[in-house]
Amino acid sequence: MRAAIAQAEVGDEQKREDPSVNALQERAAALLGQESALFLPTATMANQIALKLHSRPGDVLVAERFAHIVVYEYGGAAAHAGLMIEAIAARHGRITVEQLEAVTVSSTKSADQRPAVLALENTHNASGGRCWPLAEVAALTAAARARGLRTHLDGARLLNAAVAQGLEAAQLGEHFDTVTLCLSKGLGCPFGAILAGPGETIERAWREKHLFGGALRQAGIAAAAGLYAFDHNVERLADDHARARRLAEGWHTSGLPVDLAQVETNFVQVDIGALGLGRDEALARLRDAGVGLSSTIHATIVRAVTHLDVGDAEIDRAIELAPRALETRAAA
Ligand SMILES: Cc1ncc(COP(=O)(O)O)c(C=O)c1O
């Protein structure tokens, strides 16, 4: 990837003259089952632009209670788009058609304050990287469309879902009006994201990109990383998933509170609350032992993430060191 970055052909992205950015956008649109795509610095910016494009100030966004858009984007939906948020508590991050119906009952007042946008997340970060079944995606987006809502997919990790389920990303992405994809997570790029959608929508997204200060110049050095990632780092996500599974099973065998059913992609969540440990203490103990885990939105759950810098040897060490650091019964 570093070599691809070094050799990248570049031009002025703002004038749409950067050949690497243009090539990346074309590839990404096809990959995500959409007509057109836009390169952006971050997935947060992609989500925020999408919300603005699909709504007017005062409209309502329907999203899952712990979705990144709801809990990690600094209130951007309100700050940038003027949206109110209808946050729905949903099992594994998956809002049901019935839940959607319950929040889209037609108003009896003349003011039409009703949901305008439905945003889903796949894989769902806060539930531990779980995937949406394709049939549920199809049913929920169809129900949203029937009720006049626009649909956005925060597919920051959509390729993890596609690889885990043996699907084309386009099969999961084509149901939505717009799709975000992050290049800097499992795909391993230094930064960058994609917003894909219909040509007319992406044309309007260009304006928002400038407005957000996200229009770049010789961005081809980043786009080249994205092109490299599409060629080399997609199928290998299966390795990350297999390592996460092996890590989860190893920890589970050692007595760590790990729900094996949760491990569908590249996250392993550990319920340190069940060990009687606080989050900061657990993370500090793990860090001292040389195992880097991170916090989650849930106070009593910490998580390990497998990615292209974590190999089999690191998994072996983590399986050995973490139970000892957290002093579980089996390892004591
Ligand atoms: C589901 C989801 N969406 C969006 C983002 C934002 O990505 P970025 O850091 O590129 O803004 C993240 C980052 O963790 C995420 O997990």
mmCIF file of C-alpha atoms and ligand atoms in Angstrom:
data_model
loop_
_atom_site.group_PDB
_atom_site.id
_atom_site.type_symbol
_atom_site.label_atom_id
_atom_site.label_comp_id
_atom_site.label_asym_id
_atom_site.label_seq_id
_atom_site.Cartn_x
_atom_site.Cartn_y
_atom_site.Cartn_z
ATOM 1 C CA MET A 1 0.000 0.000 0.000
ATOM 2 C CA ARG A 2 2.867 2.381 0.805
ATOM 3 C CA ALA A 3 4.320 1.681 -2.665
ATOM 4 C CA ALA A 4 0.944 2.303 -4.320
ATOM 5 C CA ILE A 5 0.687 5.592 -2.435
ATOM 6 C CA ALA A 6 4.174 6.599 -3.553
ATOM 7 C CA GLN A 7 3.407 5.842 -7.199
ATOM 8 C CA ALA A 8 -0.080 7.370 -7.273
ATOM 9 C CA GLU A 9 -1.076 9.534 -10.214
ATOM 10 C CA VAL A 10 -2.553 12.732 -8.825
ATOM 11 C CA GLY A 11 -4.376 15.884 -9.939
ATOM 12 C CA ASP A 12 -6.627 18.521 -8.413
ATOM 13 C CA GLU A 13 -9.442 16.608 -6.779
ATOM 14 C CA GLN A 14 -11.596 19.733 -6.376
ATOM 15 C CA LYS A 15 -11.575 20.145 -10.150
ATOM 16 C CA ARG A 16 -12.339 16.406 -10.435
ATOM 17 C CA GLU A 17 -9.007 16.003 -12.197
ATOM 18 C CA ASP A 18 -7.367 13.508 -9.870
ATOM 19 C CA PRO A 19 -7.268 10.244 -11.863
ATOM 20 C CA SER A 20 -6.763 8.072 -8.790
ATOM 21 C CA VAL A 21 -9.723 9.620 -6.965
ATOM 22 C CA ASN A 22 -11.873 9.294 -10.082
ATOM 23 C CA ALA A 23 -10.910 5.631 -10.482
ATOM 24 C CA LEU A 24 -11.586 4.913 -6.808
ATOM 25 C CA GLN A 25 -15.008 6.542 -6.985
ATOM 26 C CA GLU A 26 -15.973 4.469 -10.020
ATOM 27 C CA ARG A 27 -14.835 1.233 -8.417
ATOM 28 C CA ALA A 28 -16.574 2.091 -5.149
ATOM 29 C CA ALA A 29 -19.915 2.879 -6.783
ATOM 30 C CA ALA A 30 -19.985 -0.500 -8.510
ATOM 31 C CA LEU A 31 -18.787 -2.277 -5.372
ATOM 32 C CA LEU A 32 -21.619 -0.783 -3.311
ATOM 33 C CA GLY A 33 -24.388 -1.318 -5.873
ATOM 34 C CA GLN A 34 -24.837 2.402 -6.504
ATOM 35 C CA GLU A 35 -24.641 4.668 -9.534
ATOM 36 C CA SER A 36 -22.061 7.126 -8.309
ATOM 37 C CA ALA A 37 -19.619 7.698 -5.443
ATOM 38 C CA LEU A 38 -17.666 10.432 -3.708
ATOM 39 C CA PHE A 39 -14.340 10.174 -1.879
ATOM 40 C CA LEU A 40 -14.356 11.819 1.547
ATOM 41 C CA PRO A 41 -11.827 12.131 4.369
ATOM 42 C CA THR A 42 -13.906 10.233 6.959
ATOM 43 C CA ALA A 43 -16.923 7.994 7.320
ATOM 44 C CA THR A 44 -18.351 10.453 9.837
ATOM 45 C CA MET A 45 -18.371 13.142 7.148
ATOM 46 C CA ALA A 46 -19.978 10.703 4.693
ATOM 47 C CA ASN A 47 -22.761 9.920 7.171
ATOM 48 C CA GLN A 48 -23.316 13.568 8.024
ATOM 49 C CA ILE A 49 -23.509 14.626 4.394
ATOM 50 C CA ALA A 50 -25.967 11.820 3.659
ATOM 51 C CA LEU A 51 -28.243 12.898 6.513
ATOM 52 C CA LYS A 52 -28.247 16.465 5.233
ATOM 53 C CA LEU A 53 -29.068 15.371 1.700
ATOM 54 C CA HIS A 54 -32.032 13.293 2.837
ATOM 55 C CA SER A 55 -33.752 15.770 5.136
ATOM 56 C CA ARG A 56 -34.801 19.289 6.054
ATOM 57 C CA PRO A 57 -34.130 20.911 9.443
ATOM 58 C CA GLY A 58 -36.761 19.746 11.937
ATOM 59 C CA ASP A 59 -37.203 16.346 10.290
ATOM 60 C CA VAL A 60 -36.763 13.138 12.258
ATOM 61 C CA LEU A 61 -33.991 10.554 11.841
ATOM 62 C CA VAL A 62 -34.809 6.971 12.819
ATOM 63 C CA ALA A 63 -31.745 5.021 13.946
ATOM 64 C CA GLU A 64 -30.771 2.362 16.433
ATOM 65 C CA ARG A 65 -30.059 3.551 19.974
ATOM 66 C CA PHE A 66 -26.310 2.780 19.892
ATOM 67 C CA ALA A 67 -25.645 3.486 16.206
ATOM 68 C CA HIS A 68 -22.434 5.393 15.472
ATOM 69 C CA ILE A 69 -24.569 8.159 13.946
ATOM 70 C CA VAL A 70 -26.418 8.502 17.263
ATOM 71 C CA VAL A 71 -23.704 8.089 19.883
ATOM 72 C CA TYR A 72 -20.339 8.886 18.285
ATOM 73 C CA GLU A 73 -20.869 11.754 15.850
ATOM 74 C CA TYR A 74 -21.079 14.565 18.402
ATOM 75 C CA GLY A 75 -24.716 15.326 17.728
ATOM 76 C CA GLY A 76 -23.882 16.035 14.091
ATOM 77 C CA ALA A 77 -27.337 14.963 12.942
ATOM 78 C CA ALA A 78 -28.739 17.864 14.981
ATOM 79 C CA ALA A 79 -25.839 20.279 14.462
ATOM 80 C CA HIS A 80 -25.476 19.862 10.687
ATOM 81 C CA ALA A 81 -28.870 18.694 9.445
ATOM 82 C CA GLY A 82 -31.150 20.011 12.211
ATOM 83 C CA LEU A 83 -32.522 16.509 12.685
ATOM 84 C CA MET A 84 -34.294 15.195 15.741
ATOM 85 C CA ILE A 85 -33.396 11.605 16.508
ATOM 86 C CA GLU A 86 -35.844 8.787 17.159
ATOM 87 C CA ALA A 87 -33.406 6.328 18.732
ATOM 88 C CA ILE A 88 -34.770 2.788 18.859
ATOM 89 C CA ALA A 89 -33.496 0.085 21.218
ATOM 90 C CA ALA A 90 -33.037 -2.959 19.008
ATOM 91 C CA ARG A 91 -31.625 -6.450 19.444
ATOM 92 C CA HIS A 92 -28.195 -6.727 17.828
ATOM 93 C CA GLY A 93 -28.690 -3.261 16.333
ATOM 94 C CA ARG A 94 -31.414 -4.522 14.016
ATOM 95 C CA ILE A 95 -34.546 -2.387 13.982
ATOM 96 C CA THR A 96 -37.629 -4.392 12.953
ATOM 97 C CA VAL A 97 -40.368 -3.453 10.502
ATOM 98 C CA GLU A 98 -42.798 -3.364 13.450
ATOM 99 C CA GLN A 99 -40.563 -0.877 15.281
ATOM 100 C CA LEU A 100 -40.371 1.278 12.190
ATOM 101 C CA GLU A 101 -44.147 1.163 11.814
ATOM 102 C CA ALA A 102 -44.591 2.213 15.433
ATOM 103 C CA VAL A 103 -42.627 5.439 14.910
ATOM 104 C CA THR A 104 -44.133 6.327 11.532
ATOM 105 C CA VAL A 105 -47.824 6.545 12.401
ATOM 106 C CA SER A 106 -49.368 9.328 10.358
ATOM 107 C CA SER A 107 -49.813 12.617 12.147
ATOM 108 C CA THR A 108 -53.227 14.006 12.988
ATOM 109 C CA LYS A 109 -51.877 17.545 13.060
ATOM 110 C CA SER A 110 -51.249 19.806 10.136
ATOM 111 C CA ALA A 111 -47.542 20.001 10.995
ATOM 112 C CA ASP A 112 -45.885 17.089 9.255
ATOM 113 C CA GLN A 113 -43.279 16.264 11.848
ATOM 114 C CA ARG A 114 -42.522 12.735 10.827
ATOM 115 C CA PRO A 115 -39.507 10.551 10.206
ATOM 116 C CA ALA A 116 -37.724 11.460 6.988
ATOM 117 C CA VAL A 117 -34.630 9.247 7.135
ATOM 118 C CA LEU A 118 -33.866 5.723 8.292
ATOM 119 C CA ALA A 119 -30.178 5.015 8.945
ATOM 120 C CA LEU A 120 -28.955 1.461 9.540
ATOM 121 C CA GLU A 121 -25.469 0.227 10.444
ATOM 122 C CA ASN A 122 -23.854 -2.907 8.988
ATOM 123 C CA THR A 123 -21.826 -4.382 10.573
ATOM 124 C CA HIS A 124 -23.247 -2.998 13.785
ATOM 125 C CA ASN A 125 -20.392 -1.695 15.891
ATOM 126 C CA ALA A 126 -21.996 -1.542 19.353
ATOM 127 C CA SER A 127 -23.353 -5.092 19.230
ATOM 128 C CA GLY A 128 -19.898 -6.439 18.475
ATOM 129 C CA GLY A 129 -19.689 -6.306 14.691
ATOM 130 C CA ARG A 130 -22.865 -8.225 13.959
ATOM 131 C CA CYS A 131 -24.253 -8.510 10.418
ATOM 132 C CA TRP A 132 -27.716 -7.849 9.050
ATOM 133 C CA PRO A 133 -29.407 -10.761 7.248
ATOM 134 C CA LEU A 134 -30.044 -9.694 3.644
ATOM 135 C CA ALA A 135 -33.774 -10.487 3.843
ATOM 136 C CA GLU A 136 -34.143 -8.137 6.836
ATOM 137 C CA VAL A 137 -32.331 -5.353 4.993
ATOM 138 C CA ALA A 138 -34.641 -5.792 2.005
ATOM 139 C CA ALA A 139 -37.819 -5.881 4.111
ATOM 140 C CA LEU A 140 -36.932 -2.912 6.314
ATOM 141 C CA THR A 141 -35.748 -0.642 3.515
ATOM 142 C CA ALA A 142 -38.855 -1.510 1.472
ATOM 143 C CA ALA A 143 -41.047 -0.674 4.482
ATOM 144 C CA ALA A 144 -39.197 2.627 4.927
ATOM 145 C CA ARG A 145 -39.606 3.524 1.269
ATOM 146 C CA ALA A 146 -43.323 2.690 1.422
ATOM 147 C CA ARG A 147 -43.618 5.213 4.274
ATOM 148 C CA GLY A 148 -41.788 7.912 2.372
ATOM 149 C CA LEU A 149 -38.477 7.681 4.267
ATOM 150 C CA ARG A 150 -35.097 7.952 2.621
ATOM 151 C CA THR A 151 -32.636 5.249 3.650
ATOM 152 C CA HIS A 152 -28.944 5.514 4.498
ATOM 153 C CA LEU A 153 -26.566 2.674 5.274
ATOM 154 C CA ASP A 154 -23.641 3.380 7.566
ATOM 155 C CA GLY A 155 -21.620 0.593 5.999
ATOM 156 C CA ALA A 156 -18.328 1.661 7.534
ATOM 157 C CA ARG A 157 -17.609 -2.083 7.826
ATOM 158 C CA LEU A 158 -19.927 -3.284 5.055
ATOM 159 C CA LEU A 159 -17.185 -5.374 3.468
ATOM 160 C CA ASN A 160 -16.767 -7.299 6.716
ATOM 161 C CA ALA A 161 -20.472 -8.157 6.549
ATOM 162 C CA ALA A 162 -20.280 -9.119 2.872
ATOM 163 C CA VAL A 163 -17.234 -11.361 3.384
ATOM 164 C CA ALA A 164 -18.687 -12.975 6.527
ATOM 165 C CA GLN A 165 -21.973 -13.737 4.762
ATOM 166 C CA GLY A 166 -20.516 -14.732 1.394
ATOM 167 C CA LEU A 167 -22.415 -11.915 -0.325
ATOM 168 C CA GLU A 168 -21.415 -9.191 -2.745
ATOM 169 C CA ALA A 169 -21.330 -5.832 -0.966
ATOM 170 C CA ALA A 170 -23.620 -4.547 -3.735
ATOM 171 C CA GLN A 171 -26.328 -6.994 -2.656
ATOM 172 C CA LEU A 172 -26.363 -5.356 0.763
ATOM 173 C CA GLY A 173 -25.842 -1.791 -0.463
ATOM 174 C CA GLU A 174 -28.268 -1.572 -3.384
ATOM 175 C CA HIS A 175 -31.329 -1.380 -1.103
ATOM 176 C CA PHE A 176 -30.361 2.047 0.214
ATOM 177 C CA ASP A 177 -30.525 5.569 -1.170
ATOM 178 C CA THR A 178 -26.972 6.179 0.049
ATOM 179 C CA VAL A 179 -24.153 4.054 1.467
ATOM 180 C CA THR A 180 -21.082 4.969 3.527
ATOM 181 C CA LEU A 181 -17.975 2.785 3.357
ATOM 182 C CA CYS A 182 -14.883 3.396 5.475
ATOM 183 C CA LEU A 183 -11.453 2.762 3.960
ATOM 184 C CA SER A 184 -9.473 3.166 7.159
ATOM 185 C CA LYS A 185 -10.735 0.254 9.239
ATOM 186 C CA GLY A 186 -10.350 -3.349 8.113
ATOM 187 C CA LEU A 187 -9.264 -2.163 4.666
ATOM 188 C CA GLY A 188 -6.143 -0.668 6.222
ATOM 189 C CA CYS A 189 -5.944 2.744 4.507
ATOM 190 C CA PRO A 190 -4.467 5.701 6.401
ATOM 191 C CA PHE A 191 -7.772 7.574 6.013
ATOM 192 C CA GLY A 192 -10.691 7.970 3.681
ATOM 193 C CA ALA A 193 -14.296 6.988 3.115
ATOM 194 C CA ILE A 194 -16.861 6.719 0.352
ATOM 195 C CA LEU A 195 -20.393 8.015 0.042
ATOM 196 C CA ALA A 196 -22.260 6.259 -2.766
ATOM 197 C CA GLY A 197 -25.719 6.891 -4.190
ATOM 198 C CA PRO A 198 -27.623 8.027 -7.283
ATOM 199 C CA GLY A 199 -25.749 10.391 -9.628
ATOM 200 C CA GLU A 200 -27.966 13.348 -8.784
ATOM 201 C CA THR A 201 -27.544 12.789 -5.029
ATOM 202 C CA ILE A 202 -23.766 12.500 -5.293
ATOM 203 C CA GLU A 203 -23.681 15.694 -7.358
ATOM 204 C CA ARG A 204 -25.325 17.455 -4.408
ATOM 205 C CA ALA A 205 -22.914 15.673 -2.065
ATOM 206 C CA TRP A 206 -19.999 17.378 -3.839
ATOM 207 C CA ARG A 207 -21.359 20.723 -2.707
ATOM 208 C CA GLU A 208 -21.639 19.483 0.880
ATOM 209 C CA LYS A 209 -18.093 18.152 0.707
ATOM 210 C CA HIS A 210 -16.872 21.682 0.000
ATOM 211 C CA LEU A 211 -19.173 23.101 2.662
ATOM 212 C CA PHE A 212 -17.781 20.683 5.274
ATOM 213 C CA GLY A 213 -14.229 21.641 4.297
ATOM 214 C CA GLY A 214 -13.639 18.116 3.027
ATOM 215 C CA ALA A 215 -12.713 18.972 -0.563
ATOM 216 C CA LEU A 216 -9.082 18.030 -1.120
ATOM 217 C CA ARG A 217 -6.377 18.677 -3.685
ATOM 218 C CA GLN A 218 -3.909 15.893 -4.623
ATOM 219 C CA ALA A 219 -6.001 13.302 -2.814
ATOM 220 C CA GLY A 220 -4.826 10.595 -5.197
ATOM 221 C CA ILE A 221 -2.220 9.548 -2.676
ATOM 222 C CA ALA A 222 -5.085 8.467 -0.396
ATOM 223 C CA ALA A 223 -7.257 7.137 -3.212
ATOM 224 C CA ALA A 224 -4.382 4.927 -4.385
ATOM 225 C CA ALA A 225 -4.422 3.325 -0.947
ATOM 226 C CA GLY A 226 -8.151 2.680 -1.398
ATOM 227 C CA LEU A 227 -7.642 1.098 -4.812
ATOM 228 C CA TYR A 228 -4.880 -1.064 -3.385
ATOM 229 C CA ALA A 229 -7.191 -2.086 -0.531
ATOM 230 C CA PHE A 230 -9.985 -3.081 -2.940
ATOM 231 C CA ASP A 231 -7.523 -5.338 -4.757
ATOM 232 C CA HIS A 232 -5.667 -6.824 -1.800
ATOM 233 C CA ASN A 233 -7.465 -6.291 1.512
ATOM 234 C CA VAL A 234 -11.053 -7.383 0.984
ATOM 235 C CA GLU A 235 -10.953 -11.183 0.774
ATOM 236 C CA ARG A 236 -8.409 -11.282 3.576
ATOM 237 C CA LEU A 237 -11.048 -9.890 5.960
ATOM 238 C CA ALA A 238 -11.998 -13.571 6.305
ATOM 239 C CA ASP A 239 -8.631 -14.071 8.056
ATOM 240 C CA ASP A 240 -9.512 -11.336 10.572
ATOM 241 C CA HIS A 241 -12.838 -13.049 11.203
ATOM 242 C CA ALA A 242 -11.209 -16.455 11.686
ATOM 243 C CA ARG A 243 -8.699 -14.952 14.121
ATOM 244 C CA ALA A 244 -11.452 -13.218 16.071
ATOM 245 C CA ARG A 245 -13.270 -16.539 16.325
ATOM 246 C CA ARG A 246 -10.119 -18.339 17.517
ATOM 247 C CA LEU A 247 -9.436 -15.581 20.056
ATOM 248 C CA ALA A 248 -13.014 -15.737 21.334
ATOM 249 C CA GLU A 249 -12.902 -19.517 21.686
ATOM 250 C CA GLY A 250 -9.535 -19.389 23.436
ATOM 251 C CA TRP A 251 -10.727 -16.802 25.928
ATOM 252 C CA HIS A 252 -14.032 -18.600 26.422
ATOM 253 C CA THR A 253 -12.174 -21.840 27.217
ATOM 254 C CA SER A 254 -10.072 -19.926 29.760
ATOM 255 C CA GLY A 255 -13.191 -18.702 31.508
ATOM 256 C CA LEU A 256 -13.426 -15.150 30.188
ATOM 257 C CA PRO A 257 -17.038 -13.960 29.777
ATOM 258 C CA VAL A 258 -17.218 -13.966 25.976
ATOM 259 C CA ASP A 259 -20.463 -14.592 24.094
ATOM 260 C CA LEU A 260 -19.348 -16.748 21.175
ATOM 261 C CA ALA A 261 -22.571 -16.092 19.266
ATOM 262 C CA GLN A 262 -21.640 -12.414 19.126
ATOM 263 C CA VAL A 263 -18.488 -13.063 17.115
ATOM 264 C CA GLU A 264 -19.642 -12.787 13.512
ATOM 265 C CA THR A 265 -16.824 -10.633 12.122
ATOM 266 C CA ASN A 266 -13.683 -9.040 13.605
ATOM 267 C CA PHE A 267 -14.685 -7.976 17.142
ATOM 268 C CA VAL A 268 -14.538 -9.956 20.357
ATOM 269 C CA GLN A 269 -16.395 -8.407 23.272
ATOM 270 C CA VAL A 270 -15.486 -9.269 26.867
ATOM 271 C CA ASP A 271 -18.008 -8.635 29.627
ATOM 272 C CA ILE A 272 -15.620 -7.402 32.305
ATOM 273 C CA GLY A 273 -18.591 -6.445 34.490
ATOM 274 C CA ALA A 274 -19.176 -10.168 35.005
ATOM 275 C CA LEU A 275 -15.613 -10.375 36.369
ATOM 276 C CA GLY A 276 -16.346 -7.618 38.864
ATOM 277 C CA LEU A 277 -13.883 -5.300 37.158
ATOM 278 C CA GLY A 278 -14.331 -1.690 36.113
ATOM 279 C CA ARG A 279 -13.534 -0.725 32.547
ATOM 280 C CA ASP A 280 -10.485 1.421 33.296
ATOM 281 C CA GLU A 281 -8.944 -1.173 35.554
ATOM 282 C CA ALA A 282 -9.532 -3.993 33.070
ATOM 283 C CA LEU A 283 -8.053 -2.021 30.183
ATOM 284 C CA ALA A 284 -5.055 -0.962 32.290
ATOM 285 C CA ARG A 285 -4.370 -4.520 33.406
ATOM 286 C CA LEU A 286 -4.567 -5.746 29.820
ATOM 287 C CA ARG A 287 -2.348 -2.921 28.598
ATOM 288 C CA ASP A 288 0.269 -3.743 31.249
ATOM 289 C CA ALA A 289 0.203 -7.343 30.043
ATOM 290 C CA GLY A 290 0.770 -6.150 26.463
ATOM 291 C CA VAL A 291 -2.758 -6.740 25.149
ATOM 292 C CA GLY A 292 -4.526 -3.736 23.630
ATOM 293 C CA LEU A 293 -8.298 -3.766 23.978
ATOM 294 C CA SER A 294 -10.603 -0.767 23.766
ATOM 295 C CA SER A 295 -13.720 0.503 25.480
ATOM 296 C CA THR A 296 -17.183 0.293 23.928
ATOM 297 C CA ILE A 297 -20.321 2.358 24.363
ATOM 298 C CA HIS A 298 -21.337 -0.170 27.041
ATOM 299 C CA ALA A 299 -19.707 0.593 30.404
ATOM 300 C CA THR A 300 -19.021 -3.040 31.290
ATOM 301 C CA ILE A 301 -17.866 -4.333 27.912
ATOM 302 C CA VAL A 302 -14.419 -4.034 26.367
ATOM 303 C CA ARG A 303 -13.484 -5.249 22.945
ATOM 304 C CA ALA A 304 -10.675 -6.714 20.902
ATOM 305 C CA VAL A 305 -10.496 -5.985 17.178
ATOM 306 C CA THR A 306 -8.606 -8.143 14.698
ATOM 307 C CA HIS A 307 -7.158 -6.427 11.652
ATOM 308 C CA LEU A 308 -4.339 -6.717 9.169
ATOM 309 C CA ASP A 309 -1.659 -5.863 11.738
ATOM 310 C CA VAL A 310 -2.710 -8.737 14.010
ATOM 311 C CA GLY A 311 -1.360 -12.150 13.018
ATOM 312 C CA ASP A 312 -1.650 -15.659 14.422
ATOM 313 C CA ALA A 313 1.235 -15.161 16.859
ATOM 314 C CA GLU A 314 -0.477 -12.121 18.405
ATOM 315 C CA ILE A 315 -3.694 -14.108 18.798
ATOM 316 C CA ASP A 316 -1.780 -16.898 20.575
ATOM 317 C CA ARG A 317 -0.220 -14.381 22.951
ATOM 318 C CA ALA A 318 -3.519 -12.648 23.634
ATOM 319 C CA ILE A 319 -5.192 -16.001 24.370
ATOM 320 C CA GLU A 320 -2.469 -16.704 26.908
ATOM 321 C CA LEU A 321 -2.006 -13.251 28.474
ATOM 322 C CA ALA A 322 -5.495 -11.739 28.785
ATOM 323 C CA PRO A 323 -7.075 -14.363 31.087
ATOM 324 C CA ARG A 324 -4.058 -14.087 33.384
ATOM 325 C CA ALA A 325 -4.232 -10.292 33.379
ATOM 326 C CA LEU A 326 -7.916 -10.416 34.249
ATOM 327 C CA GLU A 327 -7.370 -13.232 36.785
ATOM 328 C CA THR A 328 -10.105 -15.585 35.721
ATOM 329 C CA ARG A 329 -10.771 -18.761 37.666
ATOM 330 C CA ALA A 330 -9.637 -21.154 34.976
ATOM 331 C CA ALA A 331 -6.326 -19.382 34.411
ATOM 332 C CA ALA A 332 -5.513 -18.886 38.105
HETATM 333 C C1 LIG B 1 -20.142 2.216 12.244
HETATM 334 C C2 LIG B 1 -19.210 3.366 12.100
HETATM 335 N N1 LIG B 1 -19.536 4.393 11.308
HETATM 336 C C3 LIG B 1 -18.738 5.449 11.135
HETATM 337 C C4 LIG B 1 -17.520 5.513 11.756
HETATM 338 C C5 LIG B 1 -16.664 6.758 11.561
HETATM 339 O O1 LIG B 1 -15.497 6.524 10.862
HETATM 340 P P1 LIG B 1 -14.409 7.679 10.689
HETATM 341 O O2 LIG B 1 -13.458 7.489 11.814
HETATM 342 O O3 LIG B 1 -13.797 7.418 9.341
HETATM 343 O O4 LIG B 1 -15.111 8.977 10.753
HETATM 344 C C6 LIG B 1 -17.117 4.482 12.601
HETATM 345 C C7 LIG B 1 -15.820 4.552 13.299
HETATM 346 O O5 LIG B 1 -15.521 3.792 14.182
HETATM 347 C C8 LIG B 1 -17.986 3.381 12.780
HETATM 348 O O6 LIG B 1 -17.673 2.364 13.595
#
